[in-house]
């Protein structure tokens, strides 16, 4: 996959992520929840930490630490997209991860936290709220795992 296509996919993810966060912040107040189904709410929440609110209770150093990790990962991903441009599924995976990482990095640098709003639940058990960027990162990682098993099966058949 050509680098500009991969970066275009990442840009689409970034735009969708930032636009959805902007919309949610303009439509809801912090902590407000709007039930949409028996298993899904829109809720405006902020996460100063990493996935599953890891490090969220820290004094603020995590903002720059996590930003540094995301920025470094983004640079590495651009390098890998260029190096492995012939690996389409791998590049698609990295493009999704890149778009999501940059979306959350933007929030972290400009706001000091990540905006989350997708709240899925079963009964009283709620999955931690997440956003479009998190979804893209998850899908990208899942595709990468799938691709690694697919490549392993192909190499065993040879």
Coordinates of N, CA, C and O in Angstrom, one line a residue:
X1 N 0.9 -1.2 0.0 CA 0.0 0.0 0.0 C 0.9 1.2 0.0 O 1.8 1.3 0.8
X2 N 0.6 2.1 -0.9 CA 1.5 3.3 -1.0 C 1.3 4.2 0.3 O 0.3 4.2 0.9
X3 N 2.4 4.8 0.6 CA 2.5 5.6 1.9 C 1.4 6.7 1.9 O 0.7 6.8 3.0
X4 N 1.1 7.3 0.8 CA 0.0 8.4 0.9 C -1.3 7.8 1.1 O -2.2 8.4 1.7
X5 N -1.6 6.6 0.7 CA -2.9 5.9 1.0 C -3.0 5.6 2.5 O -4.0 5.8 3.1
X6 N -1.9 5.0 3.0 CA -1.8 4.7 4.4 C -2.0 5.9 5.3 O -2.8 5.9 6.2
X7 N -1.4 7.0 4.9 CA -1.5 8.2 5.7 C -2.9 8.8 5.5 O -3.4 9.4 6.4
X8 N -3.5 8.6 4.3 CA -4.9 9.1 4.1 C -5.9 8.3 5.0 O -6.8 9.0 5.5
X9 N -5.7 7.0 5.2 CA -6.5 6.3 6.1 C -6.4 6.8 7.5 O -7.4 7.0 8.2
X10 N -5.1 7.0 7.9 CA -4.9 7.5 9.2 C -5.6 8.9 9.4 O -6.1 9.2 10.5
X11 N -5.5 9.7 8.4 CA -6.1 11.0 8.5 C -7.6 10.9 8.6 O -8.2 11.7 9.3
X12 N -8.2 10.0 7.9 CA -9.7 9.8 8.0 C -10.1 9.4 9.4 O -11.0 9.9 10.0
X13 N -9.3 8.5 10.0 CA -9.6 8.1 11.4 C -9.4 9.3 12.3 O -10.3 9.5 13.2
X14 N -8.4 10.1 12.1 CA -8.1 11.2 12.9 C -9.3 12.2 12.8 O -9.8 12.7 13.8
X15 N -9.7 12.5 11.6 CA -10.8 13.5 11.4 C -12.1 13.0 12.1 O -12.8 13.7 12.8
X16 N -12.4 11.7 11.9 CA -13.6 11.1 12.5 C -13.6 11.2 14.0 O -14.5 11.5 14.7
X17 N -12.4 10.9 14.5 CA -12.2 10.9 16.0 C -12.4 12.3 16.5 O -13.1 12.5 17.5
X18 N -11.7 13.3 16.0 CA -11.7 14.6 16.5 C -13.1 15.2 16.3 O -13.6 15.9 17.2
X19 N -13.8 15.0 15.2 CA -15.1 15.5 14.9 C -16.1 14.9 15.9 O -17.0 15.6 16.5
X20 N -16.0 13.6 16.2 CA -16.9 13.0 17.1 C -16.7 13.5 18.6 O -17.7 13.8 19.3
X21 N -15.5 13.7 18.9 CA -15.2 14.3 20.3 C -15.7 15.7 20.4 O -16.3 16.1 21.4
X22 N -15.5 16.5 19.3 CA -16.0 17.8 19.3 C -17.5 17.8 19.5 O -18.1 18.6 20.3
X23 N -18.2 17.0 18.7 CA -19.7 16.9 18.8 C -20.1 16.5 20.2 O -21.0 17.2 20.7
X24 N -19.5 15.5 20.7 CA -20.0 15.0 22.1 C -19.7 16.1 23.1 O -20.6 16.4 24.0
X25 N -18.6 16.8 23.0 CA -18.3 17.9 24.0 C -19.3 19.0 23.9 O -19.6 19.7 24.8
X26 N -19.8 19.3 22.6 CA -20.7 20.4 22.4 C -22.1 20.0 22.8 O -22.9 20.8 23.1
X27 N -22.4 18.7 22.8 CA -23.8 18.2 23.0 C -24.0 17.8 24.5 O -25.2 17.8 25.0
X28 N -23.0 17.4 25.2 CA -23.1 16.9 26.6 C -22.3 17.7 27.5 O -21.3 18.2 27.2
X29 N -22.7 17.6 28.8 CA -21.9 18.2 29.9 C -21.1 17.0 30.5 O -21.5 15.9 30.4
X30 N -20.0 17.3 31.1 CA -19.1 16.3 31.7 C -20.0 15.4 32.6 O -20.7 15.9 33.5
X31 N -19.9 14.1 32.5 CA -20.6 13.2 33.3 C -22.0 12.9 32.8 O -22.6 11.9 33.3
X32 N -22.5 13.7 31.9 CA -23.9 13.4 31.4 C -23.9 12.2 30.6 O -23.0 11.9 29.8
X33 N -25.0 11.4 30.7 CA -25.1 10.1 30.0 C -26.5 10.1 29.3 O -27.5 10.5 29.9
X34 N -26.5 9.7 28.1 CA -27.7 9.6 27.3 C -27.9 8.1 26.9 O -27.1 7.6 26.1
X35 N -28.8 7.4 27.5 CA -29.1 6.0 27.2 C -29.6 5.9 25.7 O -30.6 6.6 25.4
X36 N -29.0 5.1 24.9 CA -29.5 4.9 23.5 C -30.1 3.5 23.3 O -31.0 3.4 22.5
X37 N -29.6 2.5 24.0 CA -30.1 1.1 23.9 C -30.1 0.5 25.3 O -29.6 1.2 26.3
X38 N -30.4 -0.7 25.5 CA -30.3 -1.4 26.7 C -28.9 -1.8 27.1 O -28.7 -2.5 28.1
X39 N -27.9 -1.5 26.2 CA -26.5 -1.9 26.4 C -25.5 -0.8 26.0 O -24.3 -1.0 26.0
X40 N -26.0 0.4 25.6 CA -25.1 1.5 25.1 C -25.6 2.8 25.5 O -26.8 3.2 25.3
X41 N -24.7 3.6 26.1 CA -25.0 5.1 26.4 C -23.9 5.9 25.7 O -22.8 5.5 25.4
X42 N -24.3 7.2 25.4 CA -23.3 8.2 25.1 C -23.0 8.9 26.5 O -24.0 9.2 27.2
X43 N -21.8 9.0 26.8 CA -21.5 9.7 28.1 C -20.2 10.5 27.9 O -19.3 10.0 27.2
X44 N -20.1 11.7 28.4 CA -18.9 12.5 28.3 C -18.1 12.3 29.5 O -18.5 12.6 30.7
X45 N -16.9 11.8 29.3 CA -15.9 11.5 30.4 C -14.5 11.9 29.9 O -14.3 11.9 28.7
X46 N -13.7 12.1 30.8 CA -12.3 12.5 30.5 C -11.3 11.5 31.1 O -11.5 11.1 32.3
X47 N -10.3 11.1 30.4 CA -9.4 10.1 30.9 C -8.0 10.7 30.8 O -7.4 10.8 29.7
X48 N -7.4 11.1 32.0 CA -6.0 11.6 31.9 C -5.0 10.5 31.9 O -3.8 10.8 31.7
X49 N -5.4 9.3 32.0 CA -4.4 8.2 31.9 C -4.4 7.5 30.6 O -4.7 8.1 29.6
X50 N -4.0 6.2 30.6 CA -3.9 5.4 29.4 C -5.2 4.5 29.4 O -6.2 4.8 30.0
X51 N -5.1 3.4 28.6 CA -6.2 2.5 28.5 C -6.7 2.0 29.8 O -5.9 1.8 30.8
X52 N -8.0 1.9 30.0 CA -8.7 1.5 31.2 C -8.3 2.4 32.4 O -8.3 2.0 33.5
X53 N -8.1 3.7 32.1 CA -7.7 4.7 33.1 C -6.4 4.4 33.8 O -6.2 4.9 34.9
X54 N -5.6 3.6 33.3 CA -4.3 3.3 33.9 C -3.5 4.6 34.0 O -3.4 5.4 33.1
X55 N -3.0 4.8 35.2 CA -2.2 6.0 35.6 C -3.0 7.3 35.7 O -2.5 8.4 35.9
X56 N -4.4 7.2 35.6 CA -5.2 8.4 35.7 C -5.2 9.1 37.0 O -5.5 10.3 37.1
X57 N -4.8 8.4 38.1 CA -4.8 9.1 39.4 C -3.4 9.7 39.7 O -3.2 10.2 40.8
X58 N -2.5 9.8 38.8 CA -1.2 10.3 39.0 C -1.3 11.9 39.0 O -2.3 12.4 38.6
X59 N -0.2 12.5 39.3 CA -0.1 14.0 39.5 C -0.1 14.8 38.2 O -0.1 16.0 38.3
X60 N 0.0 14.2 37.1 CA 0.1 14.9 35.8 C 1.3 14.6 34.9 O 1.3 14.9 33.7
X61 N 2.3 13.9 35.5 CA 3.4 13.6 34.7 C 3.1 12.6 33.6 O 3.7 12.6 32.5
X62 N 2.0 11.8 33.8 CA 1.6 10.8 32.8 C 1.2 11.5 31.5 O 1.3 10.9 30.4
X63 N 0.7 12.7 31.5 CA 0.3 13.4 30.3 C 1.5 13.5 29.3 O 1.3 13.1 28.1
X64 N 2.6 13.9 29.8 CA 3.8 14.0 28.9 C 4.5 12.7 28.6 O 5.0 12.5 27.5
X65 N 4.5 11.8 29.6 CA 5.0 10.5 29.4 C 4.2 9.7 28.3 O 4.8 9.2 27.3
X66 N 2.9 9.7 28.4 CA 2.1 9.1 27.4 C 2.1 9.8 26.1 O 2.1 9.1 25.0
X67 N 2.2 11.1 26.1 CA 2.4 11.8 24.8 C 3.7 11.5 24.1 O 3.7 11.3 22.9
X68 N 4.8 11.3 24.9 CA 6.0 10.9 24.3 C 6.0 9.5 23.7 O 6.5 9.3 22.6
X69 N 5.3 8.6 24.4 CA 5.2 7.3 23.9 C 4.4 7.3 22.6 O 4.7 6.7 21.6
X70 N 3.2 8.0 22.6 CA 2.4 8.1 21.4 C 3.1 8.8 20.2 O 3.0 8.3 19.1
X71 N 3.8 9.8 20.5 CA 4.6 10.5 19.4 C 5.7 9.6 18.8 O 5.8 9.6 17.6
X72 N 6.4 8.9 19.7 CA 7.4 8.0 19.2 C 6.8 6.9 18.4 O 7.4 6.5 17.4
X73 N 5.7 6.3 18.9 CA 5.0 5.3 18.2 C 4.6 5.7 16.8 O 4.7 5.0 15.8
X74 N 4.1 7.0 16.7 CA 3.6 7.5 15.4 C 4.8 7.6 14.4 O 4.6 7.2 13.3
X75 N 5.9 8.1 14.9 CA 7.1 8.1 14.0 C 7.5 6.7 13.6 O 7.8 6.5 12.4
X76 N 7.5 5.8 14.5 CA 7.9 4.4 14.1 C 6.9 3.8 13.1 O 7.3 3.2 12.2
X77 N 5.6 4.1 13.3 CA 4.6 3.6 12.4 C 4.8 4.2 11.0 O 4.7 3.4 10.0
X78 N 5.1 5.4 10.9 CA 5.3 6.0 9.6 C 6.5 5.4 8.9 O 6.5 5.0 7.7
X79 N 7.6 5.1 9.6 CA 8.7 4.4 9.1 C 8.3 3.0 8.6 O 8.7 2.6 7.5
X80 N 7.5 2.3 9.5 CA 7.1 0.9 9.1 C 6.2 0.9 7.9 O 6.2 0.0 7.0
X81 N 5.3 1.9 7.8 CA 4.4 2.0 6.6 C 5.2 2.1 5.3 O 4.8 1.6 4.3
X82 N 6.3 2.9 5.4 CA 7.1 3.1 4.2 C 7.9 1.8 3.9 O 8.1 1.4 2.8
X83 N 8.5 1.2 5.0 CA 9.3 0.0 4.8 C 8.5 -1.2 4.3 O 9.0 -1.9 3.5
X84 N 7.3 -1.4 4.8 CA 6.6 -2.6 4.4 C 5.3 -2.2 3.6 O 4.3 -2.9 3.7
X85 N 5.5 -1.3 2.7 CA 4.4 -0.8 1.9 C 3.7 -1.9 1.0 O 2.6 -1.8 0.6
X86 N 4.4 -3.0 0.8 CA 3.9 -4.1 0.0 C 3.0 -5.0 0.8 O 2.3 -5.9 0.2
X87 N 3.0 -4.9 2.1 CA 2.1 -5.7 3.0 C 0.8 -4.9 3.3 O 0.8 -4.1 4.2
X88 N -0.2 -5.2 2.5 CA -1.4 -4.4 2.5 C -2.1 -4.5 3.9 O -2.5 -3.4 4.4
X89 N -2.4 -5.6 4.4 CA -3.1 -5.8 5.6 C -2.3 -5.2 6.8 O -2.8 -4.5 7.7
X90 N -1.0 -5.4 6.8 CA -0.1 -4.9 7.8 C -0.2 -3.3 7.8 O -0.3 -2.7 8.8
X91 N -0.1 -2.7 6.6 CA -0.2 -1.3 6.5 C -1.6 -0.7 6.9 O -1.7 0.3 7.5
X92 N -2.7 -1.5 6.5 CA -4.0 -1.0 7.0 C -4.0 -1.0 8.5 O -4.6 -0.1 9.1
X93 N -3.5 -2.1 9.1 CA -3.5 -2.2 10.6 C -2.7 -1.0 11.2 O -3.2 -0.3 12.1
X94 N -1.6 -0.7 10.6 CA -0.8 0.4 11.2 C -1.4 1.7 10.9 O -1.3 2.6 11.8
X95 N -2.1 1.9 9.8 CA -2.8 3.1 9.5 C -3.9 3.4 10.5 O -4.1 4.5 11.0
X96 N -4.7 2.4 10.9 CA -5.7 2.5 11.9 C -5.1 2.9 13.3 O -5.6 3.8 14.0
X97 N -4.0 2.2 13.6 CA -3.4 2.5 14.9 C -2.8 3.9 14.9 O -2.9 4.6 15.9
X98 N -2.2 4.3 13.8 CA -1.6 5.7 13.7 C -2.7 6.7 13.8 O -2.5 7.7 14.6
X99 N -3.8 6.6 13.1 CA -4.9 7.6 13.2 C -5.4 7.7 14.6 O -5.6 8.8 15.2
X100 N -5.6 6.5 15.3 CA -6.1 6.5 16.7 C -5.1 7.1 17.6 O -5.4 7.9 18.5
X101 N -3.8 6.8 17.5 CA -2.8 7.3 18.4 C -2.7 8.8 18.3 O -2.6 9.5 19.3
X102 N -2.7 9.3 17.0 CA -2.6 10.7 16.9 C -3.8 11.5 17.4 O -3.7 12.5 18.0
X103 N -5.0 10.9 17.2 CA -6.2 11.4 17.8 C -6.2 11.6 19.3 O -6.5 12.7 19.9
X104 N -5.8 10.5 20.0 CA -5.6 10.6 21.4 C -4.4 11.5 21.9 O -4.5 12.2 22.9
X105 N -3.4 11.5 21.1 CA -2.2 12.4 21.4 C -2.7 13.8 21.3 O -2.3 14.6 22.1
X106 N -3.4 14.2 20.3 CA -3.9 15.6 20.2 C -4.7 16.0 21.4 O -4.5 17.1 22.0
X107 N -5.6 15.1 21.9 CA -6.4 15.4 23.1 C -5.4 15.6 24.3 O -5.6 16.5 25.1
X108 N -4.5 14.7 24.4 CA -3.6 14.7 25.6 C -2.8 16.0 25.6 O -2.6 16.6 26.7
X109 N -2.3 16.4 24.5 CA -1.4 17.6 24.4 C -2.3 18.8 24.6 O -1.9 19.7 25.4
X110 N -3.4 18.9 23.9 CA -4.2 20.2 24.0 C -5.1 20.3 25.2 O -5.4 21.4 25.6
X111 N -5.6 19.2 25.7 CA -6.6 19.2 26.8 C -6.0 18.7 28.1 O -6.6 18.9 29.2
X112 N -5.0 17.9 28.0 CA -4.5 17.2 29.2 C -5.2 15.9 29.6 O -4.8 15.3 30.6
X113 N -6.1 15.5 28.8 CA -6.8 14.3 29.0 C -7.4 13.8 27.6 O -7.4 14.6 26.7
X114 N -7.9 12.6 27.6 CA -8.5 12.1 26.4 C -10.0 12.1 26.6 O -10.5 11.7 27.6
X115 N -10.8 12.5 25.6 CA -12.2 12.6 25.6 C -12.8 11.2 25.3 O -12.5 10.7 24.2
X116 N -13.6 10.6 26.1 CA -14.2 9.3 25.9 C -15.7 9.5 26.0 O -16.2 10.3 26.8
X117 N -16.4 8.7 25.2 CA -17.9 8.9 25.2 C -18.7 7.6 24.8 O -19.9 7.6 24.9
X118 N -18.1 6.6 24.4 CA -18.8 5.3 24.0 C -18.9 4.4 25.3 O -17.8 4.0 25.8
X119 N -20.1 4.2 25.8 CA -20.2 3.4 27.0 C -21.1 2.2 26.8 O -22.3 2.3 26.7
X120 N -20.5 1.0 26.7 CA -21.2 -0.2 26.5 C -21.3 -0.9 27.9 O -20.4 -0.8 28.7
X121 N -22.4 -1.6 28.1 CA -22.6 -2.2 29.4 C -23.5 -3.4 29.3 O -24.3 -3.6 28.3
X122 N -23.4 -4.3 30.3 CA -24.3 -5.4 30.5 C -24.8 -5.4 31.9 O -24.0 -5.5 32.8
X123 N -26.1 -5.2 32.1 CA -26.6 -5.0 33.5 C -26.0 -3.8 34.1 O -26.0 -2.7 33.6
X124 N -25.3 -4.0 35.3 CA -24.7 -2.9 35.9 C -23.2 -2.8 35.6 O -22.5 -1.9 36.1
X125 N -22.7 -3.8 34.8 CA -21.2 -3.8 34.5 C -21.0 -3.0 33.3 O -21.5 -3.2 32.2
X126 N -20.2 -1.9 33.4 CA -19.9 -1.0 32.3 C -18.4 -1.2 31.9 O -17.5 -1.2 32.7
X127 N -18.2 -1.4 30.6 CA -16.9 -1.4 30.0 C -16.4 0.0 30.1 O -17.2 0.9 30.0
X128 N -15.1 0.2 30.3 CA -14.6 1.6 30.4 C -15.0 2.4 29.1 O -14.8 1.8 28.0
X129 N -15.4 3.6 29.3 CA -15.8 4.4 28.1 C -14.6 4.6 27.2 O -13.4 4.6 27.7
X130 N -14.8 4.7 25.9 CA -13.8 4.8 24.9 C -14.2 5.7 23.8 O -15.3 6.3 23.9
X131 N -13.5 5.8 22.8 CA -13.8 6.7 21.7 C -13.4 6.1 20.3 O -13.0 4.9 20.3
X132 N -13.5 6.9 19.3 CA -13.3 6.4 17.9 C -11.8 6.0 17.8 O -11.4 5.0 17.2
X133 N -10.9 6.8 18.3 CA -9.5 6.5 18.3 C -9.1 5.2 18.9 O -8.4 4.4 18.4
X134 N -9.7 4.9 20.1 CA -9.5 3.7 20.8 C -10.0 2.5 19.9 O -9.4 1.4 19.9
X135 N -11.2 2.7 19.3 CA -11.7 1.7 18.4 C -10.8 1.4 17.3 O -10.6 0.2 16.9
X136 N -10.3 2.4 16.6 CA -9.4 2.2 15.5 C -8.1 1.5 15.9 O -7.6 0.6 15.2
X137 N -7.6 1.8 17.1 CA -6.4 1.2 17.6 C -6.7 -0.3 17.9 O -5.9 -1.2 17.5
X138 N -7.8 -0.6 18.5 CA -8.2 -2.0 18.8 C -8.4 -2.8 17.5 O -7.9 -3.9 17.3
X139 N -9.1 -2.2 16.5 CA -9.3 -2.9 15.2 C -7.9 -3.1 14.5 O -7.7 -4.2 14.0
X140 N -7.1 -2.1 14.5 CA -5.8 -2.2 13.9 C -5.0 -3.3 14.6 O -4.3 -4.1 13.9
X141 N -5.0 -3.4 15.9 CA -4.2 -4.4 16.6 C -4.8 -5.8 16.3 O -4.1 -6.8 16.1
X142 N -6.1 -5.9 16.3 CA -6.8 -7.2 15.9 C -6.4 -7.6 14.5 O -6.1 -8.8 14.3
X143 N -6.4 -6.7 13.6 CA -6.0 -7.1 12.2 C -4.6 -7.5 12.1 O -4.2 -8.4 11.4
X144 N -3.7 -6.9 12.9 CA -2.3 -7.2 13.0 C -2.1 -8.6 13.5 O -1.3 -9.4 13.0
X145 N -2.9 -9.0 14.6 CA -2.8 -10.3 15.1 C -3.3 -11.3 14.1 O -2.7 -12.4 13.9
X146 N -4.5 -11.0 13.5 CA -5.0 -11.9 12.5 C -4.0 -12.1 11.4 O -3.7 -13.3 10.9
X147 N -3.3 -11.1 10.9 CA -2.4 -11.2 9.8 C -1.1 -12.0 10.2 O -0.6 -12.7 9.5
X148 N -0.8 -11.9 11.5 CA 0.4 -12.7 12.0 C 0.1 -14.2 11.9 O 0.9 -15.0 11.6
X149 N -1.2 -14.5 12.3 CA -1.5 -15.9 12.2 C -1.7 -16.4 10.8 O -1.3 -17.5 10.4
X150 N -2.2 -15.5 9.9 CA -2.4 -15.9 8.5 C -1.0 -16.1 7.9 O -0.8 -17.0 7.1
X151 N 0.0 -15.2 8.2 CA 1.3 -15.4 7.7 C 2.0 -16.7 8.2 O 2.7 -17.3 7.5
X152 N 1.7 -17.0 9.4 CA 2.3 -18.2 10.0 C 1.7 -19.4 9.3 O 2.5 -20.4 9.0
X153 N 0.4 -19.5 9.0 CA -0.2 -20.6 8.3 C 0.4 -20.7 6.9 O 0.6 -21.8 6.4
X154 N 0.5 -19.5 6.2 CA 1.1 -19.6 4.9 C 2.5 -20.1 4.9 O 2.9 -20.8 3.9
X155 N 3.3 -19.7 5.9 CA 4.7 -20.2 5.9 C 4.8 -21.7 6.2 O 5.7 -22.3 5.8
X156 N 3.8 -22.2 7.0 CA 3.8 -23.6 7.3 C 3.4 -24.4 6.1 O 3.8 -25.6 6.0
X157 N 2.6 -23.9 5.2 CA 2.1 -24.6 4.0 C 3.2 -24.7 3.0 O 3.2 -25.6 2.2
X158 N 4.2 -23.8 3.1 CA 5.3 -23.8 2.1 C 6.3 -25.0 2.2 O 6.5 -25.5 3.2

